[in-house]
Each structure stands twice: as structure tokens, then as C-alpha cells.
Amino acid sequence: MSAIDEVLKANEAYAAQFVWGELPSPPARKLSVLVCMDARLSVSRILGLKPGDAHIIRNAGGIVTDDVLRSVLISHHLLGTQELMIIEHTDCGMLTFTDDDLLERLRQKAGTAVVAPARFFAFRDLEANVREQIEKVRSHPWIPAHFVVRGFIYDVKTGRLREVSA
Ligand code: ZN
């Protein structure tokens, strides 16, 4: 059985017990979370979130890209979130390569160049990278000053979050 077939089976059990059909769309906790896609990070468990509590935005690294800004702007302006948590983590795969190396490796493997992605946003310094993502959101002209943006590092060995001072 493929992984997709396996999870479809799990979904049947989930749907049979489903009780969340009346939840409103705006997140109850007025919270957005940007987090790395790493499979070890089970965001709802790490943060004690229930369905309907928060927007969870994920990508490789937990990077504030153009598309993440799109989601954050919709989350705040249309769906009322007031706080954004940015969560990166120890042992992140994004610390293990450089953009130039990966772009070149894939170019050679495929035998062709591409226009997108122009960048993978690999990084060397976890804390500095978290600060950079916070700054990208805070400095956006459509993000109001009262919108709270805080950054954290999740330790994959302990399950603990540590705040990165801005
Ligand atoms: Zn990661």
C-alpha cells in the first residue's frame, strides 16, 4: 500500500468520529504560526492547538517568502489574527547545503536551467535567520505596528521552544 493509500484509510476513521463541522473560519486564538515543514514538528501538539485555533503556514525552513507574506496579510486583514509566531528548529535540513550548490546539482541532474525557484533560502546561522524572518514581516508596509511578531527555535531533541530575542 502506498503512503497516500494508508493515510486515506486513516481519514476514514477520522471522518467517522468528526465533530468539528461547525467551526468558524477565523482562528479562535487570533494566532498565525509560520513553521518549517520538517516532519518531526507536529505543530498542534507542540503548541497545544485544537482545530480552529490558529493558521499554520509551512514551508522548507519557515522562511518569510513572497507567498508567506501573502498568507500572513490574508490571515491578519481578512481573518483577524493579531500575532505571528515564527518557528525554526535545531537540525534543520536548510543548514546543510547552500543555494548555489543545490541549484547547480539540480541543473546538472535535469540537464536544464529554470527560472523558479530562484532561491532555496538555505542558511548557516539559525538565530540570525529567525531574526531576519521577523524583520521581513515587521518591515512590511501593510503589517501594522500593533501586529505581534515573535521568533522561536524548537529543539528537536527536547521538544522545547526557545524565544529568539529580536
Ligand atoms: Zn527545518
mmCIF file of N, CA, C and O in Angstrom, residues 53-157:
data_model
loop_
_atom_site.group_PDB
_atom_site.id
_atom_site.type_symbol
_atom_site.label_atom_id
_atom_site.label_comp_id
_atom_site.label_asym_id
_atom_site.label_seq_id
_atom_site.Cartn_x
_atom_site.Cartn_y
_atom_site.Cartn_z
ATOM 1 N N ASP A 53 -8.058 26.857 16.047
ATOM 2 C CA ASP A 53 -7.315 27.785 16.901
ATOM 3 C C ASP A 53 -6.411 28.755 16.142
ATOM 4 O O ASP A 53 -6.260 29.904 16.542
ATOM 5 N N ALA A 54 -5.705 28.278 15.103
ATOM 6 C CA ALA A 54 -4.638 29.095 14.504
ATOM 7 C C ALA A 54 -4.424 28.745 13.040
ATOM 8 O O ALA A 54 -4.746 27.629 12.601
ATOM 9 N N HIS A 55 -3.877 29.705 12.312
ATOM 10 C CA HIS A 55 -3.399 29.420 10.955
ATOM 11 C C HIS A 55 -2.007 28.824 11.051
ATOM 12 O O HIS A 55 -1.153 29.373 11.765
ATOM 13 N N ILE A 56 -1.764 27.750 10.341
ATOM 14 C CA ILE A 56 -0.435 27.157 10.302
ATOM 15 C C ILE A 56 0.079 27.290 8.869
ATOM 16 O O ILE A 56 -0.522 26.775 7.933
ATOM 17 N N ILE A 57 1.192 28.020 8.726
ATOM 18 C CA ILE A 57 1.788 28.250 7.407
ATOM 19 C C ILE A 57 3.130 27.528 7.403
ATOM 20 O O ILE A 57 3.954 27.763 8.292
ATOM 21 N N ARG A 58 3.357 26.662 6.438
ATOM 22 C CA ARG A 58 4.591 25.864 6.477
ATOM 23 C C ARG A 58 5.334 25.888 5.150
ATOM 24 O O ARG A 58 4.714 25.911 4.079
ATOM 25 N N ASN A 59 6.648 25.879 5.240
ATOM 26 C CA ASN A 59 7.492 25.664 4.063
ATOM 27 C C ASN A 59 8.869 25.199 4.545
ATOM 28 O O ASN A 59 9.108 25.108 5.756
ATOM 29 N N ALA A 60 9.747 24.903 3.618
ATOM 30 C CA ALA A 60 11.087 24.444 3.979
ATOM 31 C C ALA A 60 11.832 25.576 4.677
ATOM 32 O O ALA A 60 12.103 26.615 4.067
ATOM 33 N N GLY A 61 12.110 25.408 5.950
ATOM 34 C CA GLY A 61 12.876 26.400 6.707
ATOM 35 C C GLY A 61 12.042 27.338 7.563
ATOM 36 O O GLY A 61 12.540 27.935 8.499
ATOM 37 N N GLY A 62 10.756 27.501 7.251
ATOM 38 C CA GLY A 62 9.970 28.525 7.934
ATOM 39 C C GLY A 62 10.423 29.899 7.495
ATOM 40 O O GLY A 62 10.673 30.791 8.302
ATOM 41 N N ILE A 63 10.520 30.068 6.187
ATOM 42 C CA ILE A 63 11.065 31.290 5.590
ATOM 43 C C ILE A 63 9.935 32.233 5.176
ATOM 44 O O ILE A 63 8.921 31.790 4.629
ATOM 45 N N VAL A 64 10.112 33.531 5.465
ATOM 46 C CA VAL A 64 9.144 34.527 5.012
ATOM 47 C C VAL A 64 9.407 34.835 3.545
ATOM 48 O O VAL A 64 10.241 35.663 3.203
ATOM 49 N N THR A 65 8.720 34.112 2.699
ATOM 50 C CA THR A 65 8.808 34.317 1.253
ATOM 51 C C THR A 65 7.657 35.223 0.830
ATOM 52 O O THR A 65 6.777 35.554 1.638
ATOM 53 N N ASP A 66 7.625 35.554 -0.437
ATOM 54 C CA ASP A 66 6.542 36.330 -1.005
ATOM 55 C C ASP A 66 5.194 35.656 -0.712
ATOM 56 O O ASP A 66 4.224 36.307 -0.332
ATOM 57 N N ASP A 67 5.155 34.347 -0.875
ATOM 58 C CA ASP A 67 3.897 33.634 -0.679
ATOM 59 C C ASP A 67 3.498 33.571 0.796
ATOM 60 O O ASP A 67 2.313 33.578 1.123
ATOM 61 N N VAL A 68 4.465 33.515 1.691
ATOM 62 C CA VAL A 68 4.153 33.547 3.129
ATOM 63 C C VAL A 68 3.584 34.918 3.492
ATOM 64 O O VAL A 68 2.612 35.014 4.250
ATOM 65 N N LEU A 69 4.151 35.987 2.952
ATOM 66 C CA LEU A 69 3.604 37.321 3.206
ATOM 67 C C LEU A 69 2.158 37.407 2.727
ATOM 68 O O LEU A 69 1.293 37.963 3.409
ATOM 69 N N ARG A 70 1.891 36.818 1.580
ATOM 70 C CA ARG A 70 0.517 36.765 1.067
ATOM 71 C C ARG A 70 -0.405 36.123 2.108
ATOM 72 O O ARG A 70 -1.465 36.665 2.452
ATOM 73 N N SER A 71 0.003 34.990 2.656
ATOM 74 C CA SER A 71 -0.819 34.287 3.645
ATOM 75 C C SER A 71 -0.968 35.092 4.934
ATOM 76 O O SER A 71 -2.049 35.161 5.519
ATOM 77 N N VAL A 72 0.131 35.707 5.392
ATOM 78 C CA VAL A 72 0.077 36.483 6.637
ATOM 79 C C VAL A 72 -0.842 37.702 6.473
ATOM 80 O O VAL A 72 -1.628 38.029 7.373
ATOM 81 N N LEU A 73 -0.785 38.348 5.320
ATOM 82 C CA LEU A 73 -1.644 39.510 5.084
ATOM 83 C C LEU A 73 -3.116 39.117 5.071
ATOM 84 O O LEU A 73 -3.972 39.809 5.638
ATOM 85 N N ILE A 74 -3.428 37.993 4.458
ATOM 86 C CA ILE A 74 -4.812 37.498 4.448
ATOM 87 C C ILE A 74 -5.224 37.096 5.863
ATOM 88 O O ILE A 74 -6.314 37.409 6.331
ATOM 89 N N SER A 75 -4.322 36.420 6.559
ATOM 90 C CA SER A 75 -4.591 35.958 7.914
ATOM 91 C C SER A 75 -4.938 37.136 8.831
ATOM 92 O O SER A 75 -5.897 37.072 9.602
ATOM 93 N N HIS A 76 -4.165 38.206 8.731
ATOM 94 C CA HIS A 76 -4.402 39.368 9.593
ATOM 95 C C HIS A 76 -5.580 40.221 9.118
ATOM 96 O O HIS A 76 -6.523 40.473 9.867
ATOM 97 N N HIS A 77 -5.529 40.639 7.866
ATOM 98 C CA HIS A 77 -6.501 41.635 7.404
ATOM 99 C C HIS A 77 -7.888 41.067 7.140
ATOM 100 O O HIS A 77 -8.892 41.762 7.309
ATOM 101 N N LEU A 78 -7.962 39.821 6.719
ATOM 102 C CA LEU A 78 -9.272 39.248 6.408
ATOM 103 C C LEU A 78 -9.785 38.313 7.492
ATOM 104 O O LEU A 78 -10.992 38.132 7.645
ATOM 105 N N LEU A 79 -8.876 37.700 8.261
ATOM 106 C CA LEU A 79 -9.332 36.686 9.216
ATOM 107 C C LEU A 79 -8.947 37.009 10.661
ATOM 108 O O LEU A 79 -9.130 36.186 11.557
ATOM 109 N N GLY A 80 -8.423 38.229 10.861
ATOM 110 C CA GLY A 80 -8.342 38.771 12.213
ATOM 111 C C GLY A 80 -7.222 38.300 13.118
ATOM 112 O O GLY A 80 -7.254 38.581 14.320
ATOM 113 N N THR A 81 -6.216 37.605 12.593
ATOM 114 C CA THR A 81 -5.139 37.201 13.505
ATOM 115 C C THR A 81 -4.335 38.436 13.929
ATOM 116 O O THR A 81 -4.173 39.393 13.164
ATOM 117 N N GLN A 82 -3.849 38.409 15.187
ATOM 118 C CA GLN A 82 -3.148 39.561 15.763
ATOM 119 C C GLN A 82 -1.699 39.264 16.110
ATOM 120 O O GLN A 82 -0.952 40.156 16.505
ATOM 121 N N GLU A 83 -1.312 37.962 16.055
ATOM 122 C CA GLU A 83 0.046 37.573 16.428
ATOM 123 C C GLU A 83 0.570 36.539 15.449
ATOM 124 O O GLU A 83 -0.180 35.672 14.994
ATOM 125 N N LEU A 84 1.869 36.622 15.165
ATOM 126 C CA LEU A 84 2.535 35.621 14.319
ATOM 127 C C LEU A 84 3.723 35.051 15.092
ATOM 128 O O LEU A 84 4.564 35.784 15.606
ATOM 129 N N MET A 85 3.768 33.731 15.151
ATOM 130 C CA MET A 85 4.916 33.024 15.737
ATOM 131 C C MET A 85 5.702 32.441 14.587
ATOM 132 O O MET A 85 5.130 31.738 13.754
ATOM 133 N N ILE A 86 7.009 32.700 14.545
ATOM 134 C CA ILE A 86 7.857 32.080 13.521
ATOM 135 C C ILE A 86 8.685 31.016 14.233
ATOM 136 O O ILE A 86 9.382 31.316 15.202
ATOM 137 N N ILE A 87 8.585 29.765 13.785
ATOM 138 C CA ILE A 87 9.284 28.670 14.460
ATOM 139 C C ILE A 87 10.233 27.955 13.496
ATOM 140 O O ILE A 87 9.804 27.350 12.513
ATOM 141 N N GLU A 88 11.526 28.063 13.789
ATOM 142 C CA GLU A 88 12.518 27.254 13.079
ATOM 143 C C GLU A 88 13.042 26.241 14.101
ATOM 144 O O GLU A 88 12.580 26.228 15.243
ATOM 145 N N HIS A 89 13.990 25.390 13.724
ATOM 146 C CA HIS A 89 14.350 24.316 14.658
ATOM 147 C C HIS A 89 15.785 23.844 14.492
ATOM 148 O O HIS A 89 16.392 24.013 13.434
ATOM 149 N N THR A 90 16.282 23.204 15.544
ATOM 150 C CA THR A 90 17.625 22.627 15.501
ATOM 151 C C THR A 90 17.646 21.490 14.486
ATOM 152 O O THR A 90 16.613 20.894 14.186
ATOM 153 N N ASP A 91 18.812 21.206 13.950
ATOM 154 C CA ASP A 91 18.999 20.112 12.993
ATOM 155 C C ASP A 91 18.171 20.291 11.711
ATOM 156 O O ASP A 91 17.755 19.323 11.083
ATOM 157 N N CYS A 92 17.908 21.551 11.329
ATOM 158 C CA CYS A 92 17.116 21.822 10.122
ATOM 159 C C CYS A 92 17.923 21.465 8.876
ATOM 160 O O CYS A 92 19.113 21.783 8.784
ATOM 161 N N GLY A 93 17.280 20.821 7.920
ATOM 162 C CA GLY A 93 17.935 20.458 6.670
ATOM 163 C C GLY A 93 18.455 21.662 5.898
ATOM 164 O O GLY A 93 19.407 21.557 5.118
ATOM 165 N N MET A 94 17.843 22.830 6.143
ATOM 166 C CA MET A 94 18.239 24.046 5.429
ATOM 167 C C MET A 94 19.621 24.548 5.845
ATOM 168 O O MET A 94 20.177 25.445 5.221
ATOM 169 N N LEU A 95 20.154 23.960 6.949
ATOM 170 C CA LEU A 95 21.504 24.307 7.408
ATOM 171 C C LEU A 95 22.571 23.466 6.714
ATOM 172 O O LEU A 95 23.760 23.671 6.934
ATOM 173 N N THR A 96 22.149 22.513 5.878
ATOM 174 C CA THR A 96 23.095 21.501 5.396
ATOM 175 C C THR A 96 23.562 21.691 3.960
ATOM 176 O O THR A 96 24.298 20.869 3.441
ATOM 177 N N PHE A 97 23.084 22.733 3.282
ATOM 178 C CA PHE A 97 23.509 22.951 1.896
ATOM 179 C C PHE A 97 23.563 24.444 1.619
ATOM 180 O O PHE A 97 23.149 25.244 2.459
ATOM 181 N N THR A 98 24.067 24.799 0.457
ATOM 182 C CA THR A 98 23.991 26.201 0.048
ATOM 183 C C THR A 98 23.107 26.283 -1.192
ATOM 184 O O THR A 98 22.980 25.308 -1.943
ATOM 185 N N ASP A 99 22.502 27.433 -1.379
ATOM 186 C CA ASP A 99 21.646 27.632 -2.547
ATOM 187 C C ASP A 99 22.383 27.327 -3.842
ATOM 188 O O ASP A 99 21.874 26.628 -4.720
ATOM 189 N N ASP A 100 23.598 27.859 -3.957
ATOM 190 C CA ASP A 100 24.349 27.685 -5.201
ATOM 191 C C ASP A 100 24.615 26.218 -5.493
ATOM 192 O O ASP A 100 24.473 25.759 -6.631
ATOM 193 N N ASP A 101 24.996 25.466 -4.454
ATOM 194 C CA ASP A 101 25.272 24.043 -4.651
ATOM 195 C C ASP A 101 24.028 23.286 -5.107
ATOM 196 O O ASP A 101 24.085 22.479 -6.033
ATOM 197 N N LEU A 102 22.915 23.536 -4.445
ATOM 198 C CA LEU A 102 21.699 22.788 -4.786
ATOM 199 C C LEU A 102 21.185 23.183 -6.175
ATOM 200 O O LEU A 102 20.788 22.321 -6.968
ATOM 201 N N LEU A 103 21.214 24.476 -6.476
ATOM 202 C CA LEU A 103 20.772 24.923 -7.805
ATOM 203 C C LEU A 103 21.614 24.259 -8.894
ATOM 204 O O LEU A 103 21.091 23.776 -9.901
ATOM 205 N N GLU A 104 22.928 24.213 -8.640
ATOM 206 C CA GLU A 104 23.824 23.617 -9.639
ATOM 207 C C GLU A 104 23.602 22.104 -9.751
ATOM 208 O O GLU A 104 23.569 21.548 -10.846
ATOM 209 N N ARG A 105 23.411 21.446 -8.609
ATOM 210 C CA ARG A 105 23.202 19.994 -8.608
ATOM 211 C C ARG A 105 21.932 19.631 -9.399
ATOM 212 O O ARG A 105 21.920 18.711 -10.208
ATOM 213 N N LEU A 106 20.858 20.375 -9.171
ATOM 214 C CA LEU A 106 19.593 20.073 -9.847
ATOM 215 C C LEU A 106 19.653 20.423 -11.332
ATOM 216 O O LEU A 106 19.088 19.727 -12.175
ATOM 217 N N ARG A 107 20.388 21.502 -11.627
ATOM 218 C CA ARG A 107 20.563 21.898 -13.029
ATOM 219 C C ARG A 107 21.275 20.784 -13.787
ATOM 220 O O ARG A 107 20.886 20.399 -14.882
ATOM 221 N N GLN A 108 22.304 20.228 -13.162
ATOM 222 C CA GLN A 108 23.065 19.156 -13.818
ATOM 223 C C GLN A 108 22.247 17.873 -13.933
ATOM 224 O O GLN A 108 22.263 17.198 -14.950
ATOM 225 N N LYS A 109 21.504 17.565 -12.888
ATOM 226 C CA LYS A 109 20.702 16.339 -12.867
ATOM 227 C C LYS A 109 19.632 16.384 -13.959
ATOM 228 O O LYS A 109 19.387 15.401 -14.646
ATOM 229 N N ALA A 110 18.972 17.547 -14.104
ATOM 230 C CA ALA A 110 17.884 17.675 -15.068
ATOM 231 C C ALA A 110 18.390 18.032 -16.459
ATOM 232 O O ALA A 110 17.682 17.863 -17.453
ATOM 233 N N GLY A 111 19.596 18.543 -16.527
ATOM 234 C CA GLY A 111 20.144 18.956 -17.812
ATOM 235 C C GLY A 111 19.544 20.247 -18.325
ATOM 236 O O GLY A 111 19.663 20.567 -19.505
ATOM 237 N N THR A 112 18.872 21.004 -17.432
ATOM 238 C CA THR A 112 18.287 22.256 -17.880
ATOM 239 C C THR A 112 18.226 23.272 -16.732
ATOM 240 O O THR A 112 18.095 22.885 -15.572
ATOM 241 N N ALA A 113 18.320 24.531 -17.074
ATOM 242 C CA ALA A 113 18.181 25.603 -16.090
ATOM 243 C C ALA A 113 16.702 25.964 -15.942
ATOM 244 O O ALA A 113 15.892 25.643 -16.806
ATOM 245 N N VAL A 114 16.362 26.609 -14.834
ATOM 246 C CA VAL A 114 14.973 27.013 -14.599
ATOM 247 C C VAL A 114 14.925 28.463 -14.120
ATOM 248 O O VAL A 114 15.927 28.989 -13.650
ATOM 249 N N VAL A 115 13.752 29.101 -14.233
ATOM 250 C CA VAL A 115 13.610 30.457 -13.699
ATOM 251 C C VAL A 115 13.143 30.438 -12.247
ATOM 252 O O VAL A 115 13.364 31.379 -11.498
ATOM 253 N N ALA A 116 12.450 29.359 -11.851
ATOM 254 C CA ALA A 116 11.944 29.281 -10.473
ATOM 255 C C ALA A 116 12.109 27.866 -9.924
ATOM 256 O O ALA A 116 11.912 26.911 -10.666
ATOM 257 N N PRO A 117 12.478 27.697 -8.671
ATOM 258 C CA PRO A 117 12.748 28.772 -7.711
ATOM 259 C C PRO A 117 14.080 29.451 -7.989
ATOM 260 O O PRO A 117 15.049 28.795 -8.366
ATOM 261 N N ALA A 118 14.099 30.756 -7.789
ATOM 262 C CA ALA A 118 15.347 31.499 -7.950
ATOM 263 C C ALA A 118 16.255 31.272 -6.751
ATOM 264 O O ALA A 118 17.468 31.386 -6.841
ATOM 265 N N ARG A 119 15.627 30.956 -5.603
ATOM 266 C CA ARG A 119 16.380 30.739 -4.360
ATOM 267 C C ARG A 119 15.740 29.616 -3.561
ATOM 268 O O ARG A 119 14.537 29.398 -3.632
ATOM 269 N N PHE A 120 16.570 28.940 -2.730
ATOM 270 C CA PHE A 120 16.049 27.954 -1.786
ATOM 271 C C PHE A 120 16.034 28.496 -0.361
ATOM 272 O O PHE A 120 15.433 27.917 0.506
ATOM 273 N N PHE A 121 16.709 29.611 -0.113
ATOM 274 C CA PHE A 121 16.792 30.239 1.211
ATOM 275 C C PHE A 121 17.474 29.357 2.252
ATOM 276 O O PHE A 121 17.064 29.318 3.410
ATOM 277 N N ALA A 122 18.487 28.595 1.816
ATOM 278 C CA ALA A 122 19.310 27.874 2.784
ATOM 279 C C ALA A 122 20.008 28.897 3.670
ATOM 280 O O ALA A 122 20.177 30.057 3.277
ATOM 281 N N PHE A 123 20.382 28.479 4.894
ATOM 282 C CA PHE A 123 21.046 29.424 5.791
ATOM 283 C C PHE A 123 22.067 28.718 6.653
ATOM 284 O O PHE A 123 22.084 27.494 6.750
ATOM 285 N N ARG A 124 22.957 29.515 7.295
ATOM 286 C CA ARG A 124 24.042 28.979 8.110
ATOM 287 C C ARG A 124 23.840 29.203 9.597
ATOM 288 O O ARG A 124 24.323 28.432 10.415
ATOM 289 N N ASP A 125 23.152 30.299 9.952
ATOM 290 C CA ASP A 125 23.020 30.714 11.348
ATOM 291 C C ASP A 125 21.531 30.754 11.710
ATOM 292 O O ASP A 125 20.787 31.610 11.235
ATOM 293 N N LEU A 126 21.135 29.804 12.538
ATOM 294 C CA LEU A 126 19.722 29.632 12.864
ATOM 295 C C LEU A 126 19.115 30.888 13.494
ATOM 296 O O LEU A 126 18.076 31.379 13.054
ATOM 297 N N GLU A 127 19.776 31.407 14.541
ATOM 298 C CA GLU A 127 19.225 32.583 15.230
ATOM 299 C C GLU A 127 19.144 33.801 14.320
ATOM 300 O O GLU A 127 18.140 34.512 14.305
ATOM 301 N N ALA A 128 20.209 34.017 13.558
ATOM 302 C CA ALA A 128 20.226 35.164 12.645
ATOM 303 C C ALA A 128 19.127 35.011 11.599
ATOM 304 O O ALA A 128 18.480 35.985 11.199
ATOM 305 N N ASN A 129 18.898 33.770 11.181
ATOM 306 C CA ASN A 129 17.866 33.541 10.176
ATOM 307 C C ASN A 129 16.470 33.816 10.732
ATOM 308 O O ASN A 129 15.626 34.399 10.056
ATOM 309 N N VAL A 130 16.225 33.420 11.988
ATOM 310 C CA VAL A 130 14.933 33.712 12.608
ATOM 311 C C VAL A 130 14.731 35.222 12.692
ATOM 312 O O VAL A 130 13.674 35.750 12.335
ATOM 313 N N ARG A 131 15.768 35.941 13.137
ATOM 314 C CA ARG A 131 15.668 37.409 13.235
ATOM 315 C C ARG A 131 15.363 38.038 11.873
ATOM 316 O O ARG A 131 14.575 38.983 11.770
ATOM 317 N N GLU A 132 15.982 37.492 10.855
ATOM 318 C CA GLU A 132 15.768 38.025 9.504
ATOM 319 C C GLU A 132 14.309 37.850 9.068
ATOM 320 O O GLU A 132 13.720 38.736 8.451
ATOM 321 N N GLN A 133 13.723 36.701 9.427
ATOM 322 C CA GLN A 133 12.324 36.455 9.039
ATOM 323 C C GLN A 133 11.383 37.393 9.791
ATOM 324 O O GLN A 133 10.429 37.922 9.221
ATOM 325 N N ILE A 134 11.664 37.604 11.097
ATOM 326 C CA ILE A 134 10.849 38.538 11.893
ATOM 327 C C ILE A 134 10.874 39.915 11.233
ATOM 328 O O ILE A 134 9.847 40.570 11.035
ATOM 329 N N GLU A 135 12.082 40.339 10.864
ATOM 330 C CA GLU A 135 12.269 41.670 10.277
ATOM 331 C C GLU A 135 11.527 41.819 8.951
ATOM 332 O O GLU A 135 10.971 42.869 8.642
ATOM 333 N N LYS A 136 11.523 40.745 8.160
ATOM 334 C CA LYS A 136 10.821 40.799 6.869
ATOM 335 C C LYS A 136 9.335 41.078 7.049
ATOM 336 O O LYS A 136 8.730 41.773 6.240
ATOM 337 N N VAL A 137 8.749 40.506 8.115
ATOM 338 C CA VAL A 137 7.321 40.749 8.358
ATOM 339 C C VAL A 137 7.120 42.133 8.963
ATOM 340 O O VAL A 137 6.296 42.920 8.496
ATOM 341 N N ARG A 138 7.909 42.438 10.008
ATOM 342 C CA ARG A 138 7.731 43.718 10.719
ATOM 343 C C ARG A 138 7.908 44.914 9.795
ATOM 344 O O ARG A 138 7.268 45.942 9.975
ATOM 345 N N SER A 139 8.808 44.792 8.839
ATOM 346 C CA SER A 139 9.107 45.942 7.983
ATOM 347 C C SER A 139 8.132 46.075 6.816
ATOM 348 O O SER A 139 8.214 47.024 6.045
ATOM 349 N N HIS A 140 7.210 45.128 6.692
ATOM 350 C CA HIS A 140 6.290 45.206 5.550
ATOM 351 C C HIS A 140 5.300 46.356 5.765
ATOM 352 O O HIS A 140 4.695 46.477 6.827
ATOM 353 N N PRO A 141 5.116 47.206 4.758
ATOM 354 C CA PRO A 141 4.267 48.389 4.937
ATOM 355 C C PRO A 141 2.792 48.078 5.174
ATOM 356 O O PRO A 141 2.058 48.936 5.660
ATOM 357 N N TRP A 142 2.343 46.882 4.879
ATOM 358 C CA TRP A 142 0.940 46.532 5.116
ATOM 359 C C TRP A 142 0.741 45.773 6.426
ATOM 360 O O TRP A 142 -0.351 45.307 6.721
ATOM 361 N N ILE A 143 1.815 45.621 7.199
ATOM 362 C CA ILE A 143 1.707 44.999 8.522
ATOM 363 C C ILE A 143 1.717 46.115 9.571
ATOM 364 O O ILE A 143 2.703 46.839 9.688
ATOM 365 N N PRO A 144 0.623 46.272 10.326
ATOM 366 C CA PRO A 144 0.560 47.372 11.296
ATOM 367 C C PRO A 144 1.485 47.149 12.488
ATOM 368 O O PRO A 144 1.833 46.013 12.811
ATOM 369 N N ALA A 145 1.858 48.226 13.158
ATOM 370 C CA ALA A 145 2.810 48.167 14.279
ATOM 371 C C ALA A 145 2.294 47.309 15.431
ATOM 372 O O ALA A 145 3.071 46.686 16.151
ATOM 373 N N HIS A 146 0.969 47.263 15.598
ATOM 374 C CA HIS A 146 0.421 46.501 16.743
ATOM 375 C C HIS A 146 0.380 44.997 16.480
ATOM 376 O O HIS A 146 0.098 44.215 17.386
ATOM 377 N N PHE A 147 0.649 44.568 15.264
ATOM 378 C CA PHE A 147 0.670 43.130 14.959
ATOM 379 C C PHE A 147 1.948 42.534 15.566
ATOM 380 O O PHE A 147 3.057 42.968 15.274
ATOM 381 N N VAL A 148 1.776 41.539 16.438
ATOM 382 C CA VAL A 148 2.904 40.980 17.184
ATOM 383 C C VAL A 148 3.622 39.909 16.357
ATOM 384 O O VAL A 148 2.973 39.004 15.826
ATOM 385 N N VAL A 149 4.938 40.032 16.231
ATOM 386 C CA VAL A 149 5.739 39.019 15.532
ATOM 387 C C VAL A 149 6.853 38.564 16.462
ATOM 388 O O VAL A 149 7.679 39.382 16.896
ATOM 389 N N ARG A 150 6.868 37.282 16.814
ATOM 390 C CA ARG A 150 7.924 36.742 17.682
ATOM 391 C C ARG A 150 8.510 35.485 17.061
ATOM 392 O O ARG A 150 7.800 34.728 16.408
ATOM 393 N N GLY A 151 9.810 35.269 17.297
ATOM 394 C CA GLY A 151 10.512 34.139 16.690
ATOM 395 C C GLY A 151 11.020 33.136 17.719
ATOM 396 O O GLY A 151 11.412 33.534 18.823
ATOM 397 N N PHE A 152 11.033 31.856 17.339
ATOM 398 C CA PHE A 152 11.417 30.799 18.267
ATOM 399 C C PHE A 152 12.238 29.719 17.566
ATOM 400 O O PHE A 152 12.120 29.512 16.360
ATOM 401 N N ILE A 153 13.044 29.035 18.390
ATOM 402 C CA ILE A 153 13.747 27.851 17.901
ATOM 403 C C ILE A 153 13.237 26.648 18.689
ATOM 404 O O ILE A 153 13.242 26.651 19.926
ATOM 405 N N TYR A 154 12.785 25.648 17.950
ATOM 406 C CA TYR A 154 12.294 24.404 18.545
ATOM 407 C C TYR A 154 13.441 23.409 18.573
ATOM 408 O O TYR A 154 14.116 23.191 17.563
ATOM 409 N N ASP A 155 13.683 22.819 19.750
ATOM 410 C CA ASP A 155 14.755 21.843 19.891
ATOM 411 C C ASP A 155 14.184 20.448 19.621
ATOM 412 O O ASP A 155 13.352 19.953 20.387
ATOM 413 N N VAL A 156 14.643 19.819 18.529
ATOM 414 C CA VAL A 156 14.078 18.513 18.153
ATOM 415 C C VAL A 156 14.463 17.405 19.142
ATOM 416 O O VAL A 156 13.861 16.344 19.135
ATOM 417 N N LYS A 157 15.450 17.676 19.994
ATOM 418 C CA LYS A 157 15.854 16.670 20.985
ATOM 419 C C LYS A 157 15.024 16.739 22.269
ATOM 420 O O LYS A 157 14.889 15.752 22.984
#
